[in-house]
Coordinates of C-alpha atoms in Angstrom, one line a residue:
X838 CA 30.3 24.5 44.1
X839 CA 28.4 25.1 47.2
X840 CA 28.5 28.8 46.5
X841 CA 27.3 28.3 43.2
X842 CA 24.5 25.9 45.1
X843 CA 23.8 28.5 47.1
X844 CA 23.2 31.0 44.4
X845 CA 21.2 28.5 42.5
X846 CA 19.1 27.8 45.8
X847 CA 18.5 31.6 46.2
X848 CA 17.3 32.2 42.3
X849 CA 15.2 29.5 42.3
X850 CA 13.5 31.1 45.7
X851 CA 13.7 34.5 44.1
X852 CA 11.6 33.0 41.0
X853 CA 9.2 31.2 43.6
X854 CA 8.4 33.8 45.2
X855 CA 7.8 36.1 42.3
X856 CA 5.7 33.6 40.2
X857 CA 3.6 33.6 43.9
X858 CA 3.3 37.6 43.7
X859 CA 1.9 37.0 40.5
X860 CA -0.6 34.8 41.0
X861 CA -1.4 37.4 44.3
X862 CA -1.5 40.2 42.2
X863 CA -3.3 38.3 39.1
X864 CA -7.0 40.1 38.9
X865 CA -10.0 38.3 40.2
X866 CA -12.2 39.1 38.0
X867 CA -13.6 36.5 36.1
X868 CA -14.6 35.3 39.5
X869 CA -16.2 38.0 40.2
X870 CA -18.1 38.7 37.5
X871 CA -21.6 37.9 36.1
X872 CA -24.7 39.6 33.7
X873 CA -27.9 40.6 34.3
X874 CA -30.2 38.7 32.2
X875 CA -33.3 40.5 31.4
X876 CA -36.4 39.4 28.9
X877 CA -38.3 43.0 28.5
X878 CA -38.2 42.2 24.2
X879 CA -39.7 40.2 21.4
X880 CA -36.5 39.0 19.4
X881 CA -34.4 37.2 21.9
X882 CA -33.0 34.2 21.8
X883 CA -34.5 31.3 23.6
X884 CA -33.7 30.7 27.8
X885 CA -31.4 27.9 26.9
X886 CA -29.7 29.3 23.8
X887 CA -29.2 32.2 26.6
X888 CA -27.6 29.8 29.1
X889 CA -25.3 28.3 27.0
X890 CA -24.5 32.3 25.6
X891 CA -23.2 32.5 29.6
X892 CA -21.4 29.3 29.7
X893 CA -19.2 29.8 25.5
X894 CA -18.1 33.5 27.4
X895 CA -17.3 32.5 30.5
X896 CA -20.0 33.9 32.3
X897 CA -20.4 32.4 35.5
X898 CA -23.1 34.9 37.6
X899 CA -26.5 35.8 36.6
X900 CA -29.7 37.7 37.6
X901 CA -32.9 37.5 36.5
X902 CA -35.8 39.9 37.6
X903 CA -38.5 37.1 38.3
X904 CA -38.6 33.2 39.1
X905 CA -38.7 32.4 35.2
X906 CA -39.3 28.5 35.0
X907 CA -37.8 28.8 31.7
X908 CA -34.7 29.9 32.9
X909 CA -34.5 28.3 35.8
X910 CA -34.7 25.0 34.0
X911 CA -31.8 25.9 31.5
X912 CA -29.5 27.1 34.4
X913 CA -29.8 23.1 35.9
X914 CA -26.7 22.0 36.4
X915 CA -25.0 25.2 34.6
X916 CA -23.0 26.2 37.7
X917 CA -23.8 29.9 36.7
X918 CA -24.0 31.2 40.3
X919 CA -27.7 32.9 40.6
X920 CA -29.3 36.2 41.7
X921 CA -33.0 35.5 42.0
X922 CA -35.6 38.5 42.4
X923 CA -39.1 37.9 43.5
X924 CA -40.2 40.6 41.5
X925 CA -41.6 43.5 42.9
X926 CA -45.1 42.1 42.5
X927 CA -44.7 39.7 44.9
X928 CA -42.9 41.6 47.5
X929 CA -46.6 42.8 49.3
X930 CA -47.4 39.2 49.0
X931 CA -44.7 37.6 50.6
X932 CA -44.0 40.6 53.0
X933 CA -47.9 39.6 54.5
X934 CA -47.2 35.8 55.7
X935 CA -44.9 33.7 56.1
X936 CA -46.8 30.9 54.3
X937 CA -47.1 33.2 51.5
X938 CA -42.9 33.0 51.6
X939 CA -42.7 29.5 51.9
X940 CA -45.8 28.9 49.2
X941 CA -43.2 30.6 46.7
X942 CA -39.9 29.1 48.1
X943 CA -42.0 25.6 47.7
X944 CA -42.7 27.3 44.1
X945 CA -40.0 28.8 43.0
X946 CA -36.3 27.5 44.6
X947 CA -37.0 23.9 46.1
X948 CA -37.6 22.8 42.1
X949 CA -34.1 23.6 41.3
X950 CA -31.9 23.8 43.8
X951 CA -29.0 23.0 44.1
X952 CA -29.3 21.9 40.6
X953 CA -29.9 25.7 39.9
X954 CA -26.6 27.8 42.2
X955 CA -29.1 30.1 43.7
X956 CA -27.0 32.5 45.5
X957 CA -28.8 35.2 46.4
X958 CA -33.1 36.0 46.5
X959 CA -33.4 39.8 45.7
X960 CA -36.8 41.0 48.1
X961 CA -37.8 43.8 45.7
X962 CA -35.7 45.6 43.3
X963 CA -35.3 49.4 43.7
X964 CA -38.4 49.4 45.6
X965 CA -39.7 53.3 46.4
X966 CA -42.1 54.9 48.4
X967 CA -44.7 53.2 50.9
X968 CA -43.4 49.8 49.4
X969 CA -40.2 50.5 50.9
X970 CA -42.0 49.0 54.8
X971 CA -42.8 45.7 52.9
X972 CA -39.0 44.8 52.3
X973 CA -37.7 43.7 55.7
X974 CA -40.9 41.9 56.7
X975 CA -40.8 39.8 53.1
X976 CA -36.7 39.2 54.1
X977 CA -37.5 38.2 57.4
X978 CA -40.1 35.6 56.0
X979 CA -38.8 34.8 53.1
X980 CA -35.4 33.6 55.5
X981 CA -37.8 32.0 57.6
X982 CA -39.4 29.7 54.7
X983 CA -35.5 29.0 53.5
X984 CA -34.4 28.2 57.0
X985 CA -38.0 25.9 57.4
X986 CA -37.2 23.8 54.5
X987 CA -33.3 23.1 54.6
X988 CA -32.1 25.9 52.3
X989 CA -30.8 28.3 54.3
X990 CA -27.6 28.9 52.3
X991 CA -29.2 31.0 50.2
X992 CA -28.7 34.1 51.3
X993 CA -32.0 36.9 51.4
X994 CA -31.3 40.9 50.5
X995 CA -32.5 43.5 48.8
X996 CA -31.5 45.8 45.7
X997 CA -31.1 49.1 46.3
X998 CA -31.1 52.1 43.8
X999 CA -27.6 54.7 44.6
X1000 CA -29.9 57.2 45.7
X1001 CA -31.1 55.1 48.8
X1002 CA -27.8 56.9 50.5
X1003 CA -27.8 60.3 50.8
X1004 CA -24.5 62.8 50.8
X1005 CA -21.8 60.6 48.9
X1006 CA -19.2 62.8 48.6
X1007 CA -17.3 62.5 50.1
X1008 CA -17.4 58.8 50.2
X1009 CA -16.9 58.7 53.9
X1010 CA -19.9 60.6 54.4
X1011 CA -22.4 58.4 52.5
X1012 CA -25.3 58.3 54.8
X1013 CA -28.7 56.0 53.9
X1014 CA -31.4 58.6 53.0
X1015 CA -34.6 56.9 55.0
X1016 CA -34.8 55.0 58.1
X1017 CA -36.0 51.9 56.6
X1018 CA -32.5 50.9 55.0
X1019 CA -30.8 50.8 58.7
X1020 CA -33.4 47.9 59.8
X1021 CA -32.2 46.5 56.3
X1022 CA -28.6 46.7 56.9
X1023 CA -28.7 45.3 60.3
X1024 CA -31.4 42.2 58.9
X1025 CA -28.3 41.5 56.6
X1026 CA -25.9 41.7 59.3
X1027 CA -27.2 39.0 61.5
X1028 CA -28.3 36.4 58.3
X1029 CA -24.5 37.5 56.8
X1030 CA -26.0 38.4 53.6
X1031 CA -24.3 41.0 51.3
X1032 CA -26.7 44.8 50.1
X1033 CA -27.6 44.3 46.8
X1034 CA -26.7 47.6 45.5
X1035 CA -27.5 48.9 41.5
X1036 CA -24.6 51.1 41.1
X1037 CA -24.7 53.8 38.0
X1038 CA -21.6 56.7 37.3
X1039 CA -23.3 58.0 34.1
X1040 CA -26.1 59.9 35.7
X1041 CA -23.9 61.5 38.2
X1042 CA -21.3 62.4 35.0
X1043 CA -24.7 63.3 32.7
X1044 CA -25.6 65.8 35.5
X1045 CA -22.3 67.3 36.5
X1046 CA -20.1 67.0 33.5
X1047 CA -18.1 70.1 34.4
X1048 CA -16.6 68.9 37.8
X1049 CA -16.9 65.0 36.6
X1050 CA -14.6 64.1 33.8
X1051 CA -15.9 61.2 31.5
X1052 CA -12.7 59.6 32.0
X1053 CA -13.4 60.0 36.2
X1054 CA -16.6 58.0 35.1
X1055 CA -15.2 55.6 32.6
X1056 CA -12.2 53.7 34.8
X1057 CA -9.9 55.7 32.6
X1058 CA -6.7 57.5 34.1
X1059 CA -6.6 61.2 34.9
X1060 CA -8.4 62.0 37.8
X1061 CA -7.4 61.8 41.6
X1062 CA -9.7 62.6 44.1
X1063 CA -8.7 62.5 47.5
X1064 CA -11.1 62.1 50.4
X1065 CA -10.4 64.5 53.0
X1066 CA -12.1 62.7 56.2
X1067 CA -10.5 59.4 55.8
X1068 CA -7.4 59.8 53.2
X1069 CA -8.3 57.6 50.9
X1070 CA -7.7 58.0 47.0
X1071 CA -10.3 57.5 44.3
X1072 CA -9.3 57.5 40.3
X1073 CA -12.6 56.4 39.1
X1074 CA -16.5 57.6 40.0
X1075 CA -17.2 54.0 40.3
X1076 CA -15.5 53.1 43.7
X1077 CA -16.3 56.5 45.3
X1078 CA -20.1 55.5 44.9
X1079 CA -19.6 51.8 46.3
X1080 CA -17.3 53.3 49.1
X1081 CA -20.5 55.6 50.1
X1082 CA -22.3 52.5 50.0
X1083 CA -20.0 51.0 52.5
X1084 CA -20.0 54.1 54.8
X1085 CA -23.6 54.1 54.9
X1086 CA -23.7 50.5 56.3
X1087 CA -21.3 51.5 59.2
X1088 CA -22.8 54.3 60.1
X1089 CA -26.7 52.3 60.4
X1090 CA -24.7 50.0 62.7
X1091 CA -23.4 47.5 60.2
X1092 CA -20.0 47.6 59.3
X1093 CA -19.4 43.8 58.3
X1094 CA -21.9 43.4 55.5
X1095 CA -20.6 43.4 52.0
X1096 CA -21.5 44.8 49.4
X1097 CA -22.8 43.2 45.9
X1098 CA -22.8 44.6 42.7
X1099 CA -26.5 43.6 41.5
X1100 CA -26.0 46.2 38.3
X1101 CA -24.0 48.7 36.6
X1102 CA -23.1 49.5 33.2
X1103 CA -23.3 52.0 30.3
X1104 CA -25.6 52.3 27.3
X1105 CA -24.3 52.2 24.0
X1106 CA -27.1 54.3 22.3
X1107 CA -29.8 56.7 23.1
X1108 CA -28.8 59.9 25.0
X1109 CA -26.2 61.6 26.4
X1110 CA -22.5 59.8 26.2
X1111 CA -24.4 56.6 25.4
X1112 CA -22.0 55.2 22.5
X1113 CA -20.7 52.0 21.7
X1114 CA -17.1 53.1 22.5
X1115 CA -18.1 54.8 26.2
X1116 CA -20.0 51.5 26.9
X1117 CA -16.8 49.0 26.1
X1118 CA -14.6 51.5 27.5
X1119 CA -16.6 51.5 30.9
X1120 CA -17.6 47.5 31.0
X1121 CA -14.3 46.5 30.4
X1122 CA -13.0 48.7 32.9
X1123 CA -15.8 47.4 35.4
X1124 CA -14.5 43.7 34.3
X1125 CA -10.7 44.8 35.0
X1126 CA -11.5 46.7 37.9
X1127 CA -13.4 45.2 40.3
X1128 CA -11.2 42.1 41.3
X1129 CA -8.9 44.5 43.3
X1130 CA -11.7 46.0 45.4
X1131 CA -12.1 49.5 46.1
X1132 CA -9.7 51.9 48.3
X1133 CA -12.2 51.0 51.2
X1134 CA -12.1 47.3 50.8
X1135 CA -9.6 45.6 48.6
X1136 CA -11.2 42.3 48.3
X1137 CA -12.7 41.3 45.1
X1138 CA -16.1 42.8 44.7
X1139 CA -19.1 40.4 43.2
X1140 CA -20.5 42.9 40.0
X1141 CA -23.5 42.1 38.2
X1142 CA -23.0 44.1 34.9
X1143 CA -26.8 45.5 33.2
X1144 CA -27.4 43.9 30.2
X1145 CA -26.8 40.6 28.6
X1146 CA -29.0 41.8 25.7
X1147 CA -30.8 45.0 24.0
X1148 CA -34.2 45.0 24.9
X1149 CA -36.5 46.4 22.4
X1150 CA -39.5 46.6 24.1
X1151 CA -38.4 48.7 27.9
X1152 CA -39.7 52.1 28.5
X1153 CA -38.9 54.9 30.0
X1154 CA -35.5 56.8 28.7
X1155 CA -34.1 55.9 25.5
X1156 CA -31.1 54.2 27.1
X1157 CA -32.7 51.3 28.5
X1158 CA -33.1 49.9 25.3
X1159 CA -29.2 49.8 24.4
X1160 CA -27.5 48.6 27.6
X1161 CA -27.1 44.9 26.4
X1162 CA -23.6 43.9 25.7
X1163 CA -25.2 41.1 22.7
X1164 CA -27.6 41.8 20.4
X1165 CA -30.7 39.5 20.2
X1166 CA -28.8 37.3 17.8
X1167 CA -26.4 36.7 20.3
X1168 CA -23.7 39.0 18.1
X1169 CA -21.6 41.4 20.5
X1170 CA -22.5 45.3 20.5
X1171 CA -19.2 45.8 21.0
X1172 CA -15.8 43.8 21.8
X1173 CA -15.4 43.1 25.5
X1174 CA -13.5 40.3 27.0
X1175 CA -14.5 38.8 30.3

């Protein structure tokens, strides 16, 4: 009988500790995971009809591209975690003074916080050219203003376009491009705020199709690329480009800031390998995907995916009217599960 006991005793441990590898290797995912929620259109549904959208999915992160009262108002009490950008029209405002910070943290955060789960404030968005020297001056006063009226939680960074770091393949030789982005990355290391980084694999696939196979691009198996400097493995475009990301902050001196997700995604209409099926097959491989982390850093990885909704009215390339994963009555463009 004790045998037996014994035998029972060890089963039961056996099942213990597999139902515990389980929940380890369960995917993080829906953690990690939120849309970006832009308003560039004339047929969309209304801010709150938006908010509750996020909450019947399961959504629980969004961005937004400006302090829209609006939305801010119907994300009270939500707790739909909260990427909010200053716009780039304010960024040479708020870069000049730091009353100018605190006039539009008095504006624009103290209203709704915490009702409102204001993560992050994005200091410019894919900011280029001279614009580029306003960023760390409107971080560094827009922490100040935080820090001066008891919200310094909220975390201050920047969104970066991929091409901000220069030779990225290898991913251990991702380098940033300019100078400015080292006094970024070392602002974010002392405040412990993540890079905001907008993270494509279509135009790198678009312009190289013949070495880059759509299913490299698409999270789909069939591709192993093997990084000679550092021996790590890549399967998909996707964590080759945030791993450059990565080795561009170690190399400007800041190895322990993380890395965000502020976009990525795949358009479902409007130029080339823009199709409903290559956009579900890459979002939902973006969903799956990013709980595990990338070879570099297995640790989930916070994505913002680009678009809640088709927006009629952008300019510019076809695409950016057909990234939205709803249409503006709230319908899906495609299936995809979060």
């Amino acid at each position: 009988m004790l045998a037996a006991m014994a035998r029972k005793d060890v089963a039961s441990m056996f099942a213990v500790a597999l139902f515990i590898g389980a929940l380890a290797a369960a995917p993080t995912s829906v953690q990690s995971i939120g849309v970006c929620y832009g308003v560039i259109g004339n047929n969309l549904p209304s801010r709150s009809d938006v908010v509750q959208l996020y909450r019947s999915k399961g959504i629980n992160g969004m961005r937004i591209y400006f302090a829209d009262g609006q939305a801010l108002s119907g994300l009270r009490n939500s707790g739909i975690g909260l990427i909010l950008d200053i716009g780039n029209d304010q960024l040479a405002n708020i870069a000049a003074s730091t009353s100018n910070a605190a006039s539009w943290v008095q504006n624009n955060v103290r209203p709704y916080y915490p009702a409102v789960n204001i993560k992050y404030i994005a200091a410019g968005n894919e900011v280029l050219g001279g614009a580029t020297q306003s960023i760390v001056p409107a971080m560094r006063n827009l922490n100040a203003a935080l820090s001066a009226a008891g919200l310094g939680a909220i975390k201050v960074s920047t969104s970066i376009r991929f091409d901000a770091v220069a030779n990225s393949f290898p991913p251990s030789a991702g380098v940033f491009a300019q100078s400015y982005m080292t006094d970024v990355a070392r602002l974010l290391a002392s405040t412990g705020a993540p890079l905001l980084a907008n993270v494509y694999p279509l135009p790198s696939y678009r312009d190289n199709p013949r070495d880059i196979s759509l299913n490299y691009a698409t999270f789909q198996p069939g591709t192993t690329v093997r990084d000679q400097n550092n021996g790590l493995t890549y399967t998909c475009l996707f964590d080759a480009m945030v791993d450059a990301v990565y080795a561009a902050l170690e190399k400007a001196g800041a190895p322990g800031v993380k890395v965000v997700i502020s976009e990525s995604g795949w358009p479902s209409a409007g130029g080339f390998a823009a199709s409903p099926d290559n956009a579900r097959t890459y979002n939902q491989g973006l969903i799956n995907h990013v709980g595990g982390g990338t070879p570099k850093k297995r640790e989930a990885l916070e994505t913002y995916i680009f678009a809640m909704f088709n927006e009629n009215q952008k300019t510019g390339d076809p695409t950016e009217r057909s990234f939205g994963l709803f249409n503006p009555d709230k319908s899906p463009a495609y299936a995809i599960q979060f």
